[in-house]
mmCIF file of C-alpha atoms in Angstrom:
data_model
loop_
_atom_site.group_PDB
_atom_site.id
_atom_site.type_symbol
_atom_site.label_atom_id
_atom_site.label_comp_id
_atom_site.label_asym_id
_atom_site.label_seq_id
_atom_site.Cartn_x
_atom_site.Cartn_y
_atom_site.Cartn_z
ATOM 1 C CA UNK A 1 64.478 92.022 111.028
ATOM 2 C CA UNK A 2 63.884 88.643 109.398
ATOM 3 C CA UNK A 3 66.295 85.933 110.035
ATOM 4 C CA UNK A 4 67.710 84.565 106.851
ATOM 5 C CA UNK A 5 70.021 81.200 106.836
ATOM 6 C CA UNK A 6 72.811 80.671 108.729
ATOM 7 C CA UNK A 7 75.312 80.732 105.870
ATOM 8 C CA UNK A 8 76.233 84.382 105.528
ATOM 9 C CA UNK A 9 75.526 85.866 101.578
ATOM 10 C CA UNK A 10 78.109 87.034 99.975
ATOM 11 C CA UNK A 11 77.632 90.789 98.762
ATOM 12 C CA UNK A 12 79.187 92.615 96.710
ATOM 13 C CA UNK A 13 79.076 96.623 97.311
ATOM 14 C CA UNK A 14 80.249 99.777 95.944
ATOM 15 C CA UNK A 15 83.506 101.607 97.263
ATOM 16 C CA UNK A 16 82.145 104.996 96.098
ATOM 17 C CA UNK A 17 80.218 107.586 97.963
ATOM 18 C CA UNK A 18 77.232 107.193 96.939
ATOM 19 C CA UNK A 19 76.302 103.912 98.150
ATOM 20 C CA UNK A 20 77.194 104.678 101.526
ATOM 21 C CA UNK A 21 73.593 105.016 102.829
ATOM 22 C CA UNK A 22 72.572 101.421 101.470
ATOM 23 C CA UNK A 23 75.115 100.160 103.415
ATOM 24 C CA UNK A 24 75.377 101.591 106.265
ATOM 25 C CA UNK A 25 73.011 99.453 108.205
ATOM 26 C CA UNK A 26 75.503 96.512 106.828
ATOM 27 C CA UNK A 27 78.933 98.337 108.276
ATOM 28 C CA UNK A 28 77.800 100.330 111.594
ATOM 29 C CA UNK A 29 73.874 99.135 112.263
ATOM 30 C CA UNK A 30 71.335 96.197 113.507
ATOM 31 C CA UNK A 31 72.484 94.344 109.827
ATOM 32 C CA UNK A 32 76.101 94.545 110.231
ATOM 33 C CA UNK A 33 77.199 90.264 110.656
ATOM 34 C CA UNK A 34 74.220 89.386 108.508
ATOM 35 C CA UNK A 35 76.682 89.387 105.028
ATOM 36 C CA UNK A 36 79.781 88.412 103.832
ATOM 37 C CA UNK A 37 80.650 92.263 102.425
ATOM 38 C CA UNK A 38 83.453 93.162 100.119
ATOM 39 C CA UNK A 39 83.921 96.550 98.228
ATOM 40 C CA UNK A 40 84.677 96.933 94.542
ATOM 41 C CA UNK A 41 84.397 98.991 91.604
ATOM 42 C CA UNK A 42 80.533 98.581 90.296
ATOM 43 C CA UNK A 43 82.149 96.563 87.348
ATOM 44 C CA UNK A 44 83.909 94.563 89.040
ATOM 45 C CA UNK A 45 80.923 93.254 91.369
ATOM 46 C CA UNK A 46 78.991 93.133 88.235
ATOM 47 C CA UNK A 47 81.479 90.349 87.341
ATOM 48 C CA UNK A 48 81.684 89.048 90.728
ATOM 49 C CA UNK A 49 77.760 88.115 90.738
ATOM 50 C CA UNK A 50 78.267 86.905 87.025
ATOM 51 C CA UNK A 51 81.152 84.178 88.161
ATOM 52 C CA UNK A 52 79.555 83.362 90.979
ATOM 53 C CA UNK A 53 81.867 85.026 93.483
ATOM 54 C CA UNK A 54 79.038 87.141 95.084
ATOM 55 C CA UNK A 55 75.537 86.167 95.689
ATOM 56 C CA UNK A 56 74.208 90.105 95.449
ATOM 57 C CA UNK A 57 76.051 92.563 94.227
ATOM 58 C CA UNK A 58 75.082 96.233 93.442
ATOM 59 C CA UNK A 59 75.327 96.060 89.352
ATOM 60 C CA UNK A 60 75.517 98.609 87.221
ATOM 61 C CA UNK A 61 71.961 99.026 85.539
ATOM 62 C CA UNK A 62 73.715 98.087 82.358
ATOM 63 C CA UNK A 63 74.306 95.114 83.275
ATOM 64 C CA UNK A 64 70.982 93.944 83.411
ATOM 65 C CA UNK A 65 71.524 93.805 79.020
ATOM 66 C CA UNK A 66 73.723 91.201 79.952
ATOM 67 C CA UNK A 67 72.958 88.787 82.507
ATOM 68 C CA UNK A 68 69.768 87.635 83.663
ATOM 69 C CA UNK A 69 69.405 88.619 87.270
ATOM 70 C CA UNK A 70 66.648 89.522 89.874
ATOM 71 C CA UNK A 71 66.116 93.195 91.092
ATOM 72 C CA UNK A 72 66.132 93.793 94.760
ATOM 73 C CA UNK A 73 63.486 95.936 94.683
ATOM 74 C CA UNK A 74 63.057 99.038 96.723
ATOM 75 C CA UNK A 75 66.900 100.397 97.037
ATOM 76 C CA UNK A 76 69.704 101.173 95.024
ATOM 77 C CA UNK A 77 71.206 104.340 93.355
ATOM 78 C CA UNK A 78 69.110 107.135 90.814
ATOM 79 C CA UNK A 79 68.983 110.696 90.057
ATOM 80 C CA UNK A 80 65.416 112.992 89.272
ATOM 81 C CA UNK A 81 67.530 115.693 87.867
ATOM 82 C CA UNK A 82 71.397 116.863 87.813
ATOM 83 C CA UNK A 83 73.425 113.895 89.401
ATOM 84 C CA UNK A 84 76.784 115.894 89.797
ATOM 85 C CA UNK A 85 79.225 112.501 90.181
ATOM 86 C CA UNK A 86 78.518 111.780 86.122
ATOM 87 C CA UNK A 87 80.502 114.622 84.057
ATOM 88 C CA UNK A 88 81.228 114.969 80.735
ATOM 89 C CA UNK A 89 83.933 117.290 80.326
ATOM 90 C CA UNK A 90 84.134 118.952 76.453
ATOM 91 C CA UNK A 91 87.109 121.181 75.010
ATOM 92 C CA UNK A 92 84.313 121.358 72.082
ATOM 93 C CA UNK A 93 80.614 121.272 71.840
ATOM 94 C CA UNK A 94 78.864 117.892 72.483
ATOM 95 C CA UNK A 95 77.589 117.778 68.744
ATOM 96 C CA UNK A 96 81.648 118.000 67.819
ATOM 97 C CA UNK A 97 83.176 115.329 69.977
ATOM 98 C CA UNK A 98 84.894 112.337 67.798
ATOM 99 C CA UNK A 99 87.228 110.951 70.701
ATOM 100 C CA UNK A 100 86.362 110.491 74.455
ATOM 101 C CA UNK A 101 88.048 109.425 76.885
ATOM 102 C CA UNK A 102 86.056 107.362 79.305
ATOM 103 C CA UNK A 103 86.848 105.834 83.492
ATOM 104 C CA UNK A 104 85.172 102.484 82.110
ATOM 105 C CA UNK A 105 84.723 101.708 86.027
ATOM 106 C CA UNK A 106 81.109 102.376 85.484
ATOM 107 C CA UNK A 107 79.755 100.482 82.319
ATOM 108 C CA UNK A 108 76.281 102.492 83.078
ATOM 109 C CA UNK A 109 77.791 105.776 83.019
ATOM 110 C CA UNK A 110 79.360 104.781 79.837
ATOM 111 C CA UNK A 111 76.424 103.345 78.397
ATOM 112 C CA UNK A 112 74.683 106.588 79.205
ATOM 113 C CA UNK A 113 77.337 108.545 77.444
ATOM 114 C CA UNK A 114 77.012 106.564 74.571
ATOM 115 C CA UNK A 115 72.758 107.018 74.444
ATOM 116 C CA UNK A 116 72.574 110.405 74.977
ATOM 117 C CA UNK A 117 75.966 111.836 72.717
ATOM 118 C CA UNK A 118 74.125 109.291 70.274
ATOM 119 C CA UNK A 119 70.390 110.764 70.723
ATOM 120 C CA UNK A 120 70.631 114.376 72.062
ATOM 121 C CA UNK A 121 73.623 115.453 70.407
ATOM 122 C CA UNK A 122 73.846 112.974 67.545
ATOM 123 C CA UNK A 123 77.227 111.706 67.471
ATOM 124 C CA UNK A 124 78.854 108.629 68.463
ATOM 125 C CA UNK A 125 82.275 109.575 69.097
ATOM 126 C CA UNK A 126 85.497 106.774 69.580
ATOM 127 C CA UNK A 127 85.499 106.044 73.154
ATOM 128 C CA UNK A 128 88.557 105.536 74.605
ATOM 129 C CA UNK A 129 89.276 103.961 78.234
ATOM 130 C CA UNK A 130 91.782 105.907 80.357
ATOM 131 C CA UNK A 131 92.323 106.227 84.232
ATOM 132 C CA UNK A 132 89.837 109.388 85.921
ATOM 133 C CA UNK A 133 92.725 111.865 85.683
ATOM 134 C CA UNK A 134 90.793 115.130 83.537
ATOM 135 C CA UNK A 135 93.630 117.086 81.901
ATOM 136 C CA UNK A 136 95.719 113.870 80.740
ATOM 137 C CA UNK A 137 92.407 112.684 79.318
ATOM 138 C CA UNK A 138 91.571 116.368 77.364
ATOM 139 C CA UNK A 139 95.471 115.678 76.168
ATOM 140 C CA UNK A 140 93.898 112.558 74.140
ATOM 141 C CA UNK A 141 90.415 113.304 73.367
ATOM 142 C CA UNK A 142 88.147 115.841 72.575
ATOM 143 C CA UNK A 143 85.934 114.757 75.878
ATOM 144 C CA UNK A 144 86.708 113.098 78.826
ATOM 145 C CA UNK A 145 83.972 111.409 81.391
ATOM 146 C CA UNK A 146 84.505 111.399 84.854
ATOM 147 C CA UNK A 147 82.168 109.795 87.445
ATOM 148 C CA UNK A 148 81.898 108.898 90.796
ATOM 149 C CA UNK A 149 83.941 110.209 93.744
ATOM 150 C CA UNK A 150 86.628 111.458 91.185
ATOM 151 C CA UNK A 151 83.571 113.725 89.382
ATOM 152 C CA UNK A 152 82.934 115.050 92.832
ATOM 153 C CA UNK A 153 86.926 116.314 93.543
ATOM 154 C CA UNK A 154 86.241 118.752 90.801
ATOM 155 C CA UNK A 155 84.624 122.251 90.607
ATOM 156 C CA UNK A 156 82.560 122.346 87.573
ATOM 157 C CA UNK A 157 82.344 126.557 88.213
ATOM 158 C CA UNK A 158 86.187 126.918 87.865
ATOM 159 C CA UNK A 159 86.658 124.267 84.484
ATOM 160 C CA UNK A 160 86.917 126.219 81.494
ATOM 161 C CA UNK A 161 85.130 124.044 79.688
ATOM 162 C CA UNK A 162 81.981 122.674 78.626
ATOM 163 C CA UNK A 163 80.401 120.548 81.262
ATOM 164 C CA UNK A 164 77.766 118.332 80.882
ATOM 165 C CA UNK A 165 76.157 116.552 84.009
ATOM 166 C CA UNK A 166 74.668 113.612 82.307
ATOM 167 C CA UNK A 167 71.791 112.583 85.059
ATOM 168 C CA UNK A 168 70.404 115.914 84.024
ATOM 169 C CA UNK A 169 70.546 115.407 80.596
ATOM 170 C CA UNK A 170 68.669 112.112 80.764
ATOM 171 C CA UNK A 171 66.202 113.679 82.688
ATOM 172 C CA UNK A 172 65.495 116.570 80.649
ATOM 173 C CA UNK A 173 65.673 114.338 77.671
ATOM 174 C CA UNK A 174 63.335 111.586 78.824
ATOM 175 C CA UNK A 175 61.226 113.233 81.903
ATOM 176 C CA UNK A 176 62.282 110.205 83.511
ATOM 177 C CA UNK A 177 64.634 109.357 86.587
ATOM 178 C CA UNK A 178 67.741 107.729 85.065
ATOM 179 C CA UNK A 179 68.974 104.821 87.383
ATOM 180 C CA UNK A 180 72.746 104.143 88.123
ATOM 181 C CA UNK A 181 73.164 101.014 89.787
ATOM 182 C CA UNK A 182 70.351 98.356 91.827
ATOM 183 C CA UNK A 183 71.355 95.449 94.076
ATOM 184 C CA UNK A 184 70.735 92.167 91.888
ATOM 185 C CA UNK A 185 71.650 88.520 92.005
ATOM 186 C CA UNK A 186 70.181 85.078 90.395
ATOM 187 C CA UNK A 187 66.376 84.514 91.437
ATOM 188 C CA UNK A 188 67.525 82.101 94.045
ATOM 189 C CA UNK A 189 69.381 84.446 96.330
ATOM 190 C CA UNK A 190 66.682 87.125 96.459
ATOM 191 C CA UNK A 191 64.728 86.300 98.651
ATOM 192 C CA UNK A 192 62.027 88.018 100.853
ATOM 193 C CA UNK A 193 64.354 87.769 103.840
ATOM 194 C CA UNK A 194 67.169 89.458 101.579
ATOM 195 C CA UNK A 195 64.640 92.050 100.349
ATOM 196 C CA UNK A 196 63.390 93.110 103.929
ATOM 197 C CA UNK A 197 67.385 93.505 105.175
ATOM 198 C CA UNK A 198 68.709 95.856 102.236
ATOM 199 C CA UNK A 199 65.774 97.544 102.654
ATOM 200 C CA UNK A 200 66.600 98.204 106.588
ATOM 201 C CA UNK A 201 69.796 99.093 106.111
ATOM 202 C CA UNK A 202 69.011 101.648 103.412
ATOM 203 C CA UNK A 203 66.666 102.803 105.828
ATOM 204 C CA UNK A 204 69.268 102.988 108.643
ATOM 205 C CA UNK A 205 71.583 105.039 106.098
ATOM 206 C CA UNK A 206 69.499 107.681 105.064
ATOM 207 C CA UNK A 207 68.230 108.205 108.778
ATOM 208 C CA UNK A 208 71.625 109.026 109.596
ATOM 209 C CA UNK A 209 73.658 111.079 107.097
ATOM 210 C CA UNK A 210 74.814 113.640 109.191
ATOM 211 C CA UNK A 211 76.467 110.501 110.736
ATOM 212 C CA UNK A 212 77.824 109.973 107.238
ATOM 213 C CA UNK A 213 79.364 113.392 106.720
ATOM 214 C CA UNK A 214 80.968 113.302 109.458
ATOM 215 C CA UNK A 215 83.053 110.116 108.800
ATOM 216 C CA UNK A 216 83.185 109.803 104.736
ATOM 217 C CA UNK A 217 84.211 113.878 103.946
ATOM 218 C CA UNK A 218 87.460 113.566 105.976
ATOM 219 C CA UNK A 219 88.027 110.416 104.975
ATOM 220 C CA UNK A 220 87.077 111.113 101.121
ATOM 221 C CA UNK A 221 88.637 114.422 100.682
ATOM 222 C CA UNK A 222 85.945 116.117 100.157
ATOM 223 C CA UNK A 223 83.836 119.132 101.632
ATOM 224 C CA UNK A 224 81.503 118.051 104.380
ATOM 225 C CA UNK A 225 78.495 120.507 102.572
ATOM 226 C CA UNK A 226 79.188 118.752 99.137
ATOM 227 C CA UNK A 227 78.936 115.135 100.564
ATOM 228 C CA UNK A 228 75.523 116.270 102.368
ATOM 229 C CA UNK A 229 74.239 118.113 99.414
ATOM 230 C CA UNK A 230 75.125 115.059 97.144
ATOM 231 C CA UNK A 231 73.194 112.894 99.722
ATOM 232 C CA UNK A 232 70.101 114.373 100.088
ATOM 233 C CA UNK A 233 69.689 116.524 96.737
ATOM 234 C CA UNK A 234 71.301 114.594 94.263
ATOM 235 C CA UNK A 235 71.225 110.639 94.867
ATOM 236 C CA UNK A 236 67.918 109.156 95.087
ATOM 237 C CA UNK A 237 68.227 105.726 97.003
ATOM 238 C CA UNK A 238 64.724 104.634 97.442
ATOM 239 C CA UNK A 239 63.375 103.839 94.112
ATOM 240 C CA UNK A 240 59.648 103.946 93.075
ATOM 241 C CA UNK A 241 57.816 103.110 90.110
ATOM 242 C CA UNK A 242 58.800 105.972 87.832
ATOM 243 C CA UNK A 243 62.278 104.988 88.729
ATOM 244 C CA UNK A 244 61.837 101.710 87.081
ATOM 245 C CA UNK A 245 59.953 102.938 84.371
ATOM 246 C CA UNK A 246 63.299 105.152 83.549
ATOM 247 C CA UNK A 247 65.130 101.959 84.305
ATOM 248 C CA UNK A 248 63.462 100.438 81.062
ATOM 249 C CA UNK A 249 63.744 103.153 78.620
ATOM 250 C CA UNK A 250 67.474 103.285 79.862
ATOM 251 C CA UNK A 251 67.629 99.718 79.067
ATOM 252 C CA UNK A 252 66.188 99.617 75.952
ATOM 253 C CA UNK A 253 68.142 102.525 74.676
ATOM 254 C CA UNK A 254 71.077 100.783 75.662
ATOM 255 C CA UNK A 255 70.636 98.219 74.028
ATOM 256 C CA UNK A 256 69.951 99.502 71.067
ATOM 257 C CA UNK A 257 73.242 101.979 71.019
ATOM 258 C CA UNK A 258 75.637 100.205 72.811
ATOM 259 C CA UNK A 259 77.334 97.312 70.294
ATOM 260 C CA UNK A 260 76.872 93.773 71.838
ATOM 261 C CA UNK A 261 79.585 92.599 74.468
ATOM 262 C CA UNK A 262 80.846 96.361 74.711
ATOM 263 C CA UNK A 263 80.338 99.256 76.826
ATOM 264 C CA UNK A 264 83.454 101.672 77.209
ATOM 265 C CA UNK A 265 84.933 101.514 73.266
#
């Protein structure tokens, strides 16, 4: 591993289960000391890298519509088909929704919503921010979207309603992986040094998911088989080419359908 300057980076990571692996070198392995680490919502460290409070941070992929920022290249969070932590859950088919309700803690999940209700199912519905709870959601709006560890406390199989798992959907509509989230800072703080560590510890993570089960299901809630299924078949955390190549038409859709300085309404 590559020494990198005595001042510790700050970095900002995600709280959810998913970016366990590209952190686990960081917590329990040869990186932990190298960073100052604190865990947010990805908004949140999307803002914390934007004022300055974080020197990485792992940033939604919308964000990159908004600020300028350098890619660490090589890690960070993607799907090549159903994603199962990003549902859209419809009293009413897709085509008919008018009002959804939407966990804003993710503006790329939102952003997502908003491309694909816009371009698969040709709508673009009032979206309306409202704490992950489903049913007090579907009380307010024809749809609600749930992501991240919330998405994964619920059984699709026993919902009666429609349910849309929207990495899927941007697969089948593109062919392309669809991108979640990448670690990202200003130019300066990415440096080969950087690159090399988050690397290694993403490395170190996804050598060592049983390791993972076993501490994040008890401590999440949730079934030991789902976490490792969600690990290995559904989140993608070293990216490739075609995963950037999704990461621009994502982009550029979003920017087209998602109204300047908005996301979630």
């Amino acid at each position: 591993m590559r020494e990198i300057p005595a001042a510790k980076p700050r970095v900002c990571a995600v709280s959810f289960l998913n970016t366990s692996p590209l952190v686990w070198g960081m917590v329990h392995g040869p990186q932990r000391g190298v960073f100052e680490l604190d865990f947010q919502i990805p908004a949140i460290c999307a803002d914390h890298v934007a004022s300055g409070e974080a020197d990485i941070g792992i940033i939604p992929s919308f964000e990159l519509t908004r600020q300028e920022l350098e890619i660490v290249p090589g890690t960070g969070i993607a799907c090549h088909g159903p994603v199962r932590s990003i549902l859209l859950i419809s009293k009413r088919p897709a085509s008919k929704i008018q009002r959804l309700a939407v966990d804003s803690s993710s503006r790329t999940s939102v952003a997502l919503a908003r491309v694909l209700l816009a371009r698969r199912y040709k709508t673009r519905p009032e979206f309306v921010p409202h704490a992950p709870d489903l049913e007090p959601m579907l009380q307010i709006a024809d749809a609600a979207l749930i992501i991240g560890d919330p998405a994964l406390h619920i059984d699709p199989a026993t919902l009666p309603y429609e349910v849309h798992d929207l990495g899927a959907e941007w697969v089948e509509t593109t062919g392309l992986p669809m991108v979640f989230a990448v670690w990202a800072g200003p130019k300066e703080a990415v440096t080969p040094e950087v690159i090399d560590i988050f690397r290694e510890s993403c490395r170190y993570g996804r050598e060592r998911i049983e390791e993972i089960v076993a501490t994040e299901a008890p401590r999440r809630g949730i079934a030991p088989e789902l976490v490792r299924q969600y690990l290995t078949k559904h989140i993608v955390h070293e990216l490739g080419p075609k995963d950037y190549e999704g990461l621009r038409m994502f982009l550029d859709a979003a920017r087209a359908e998602v109204p300047v300085g908005q996301a979630a309404r």
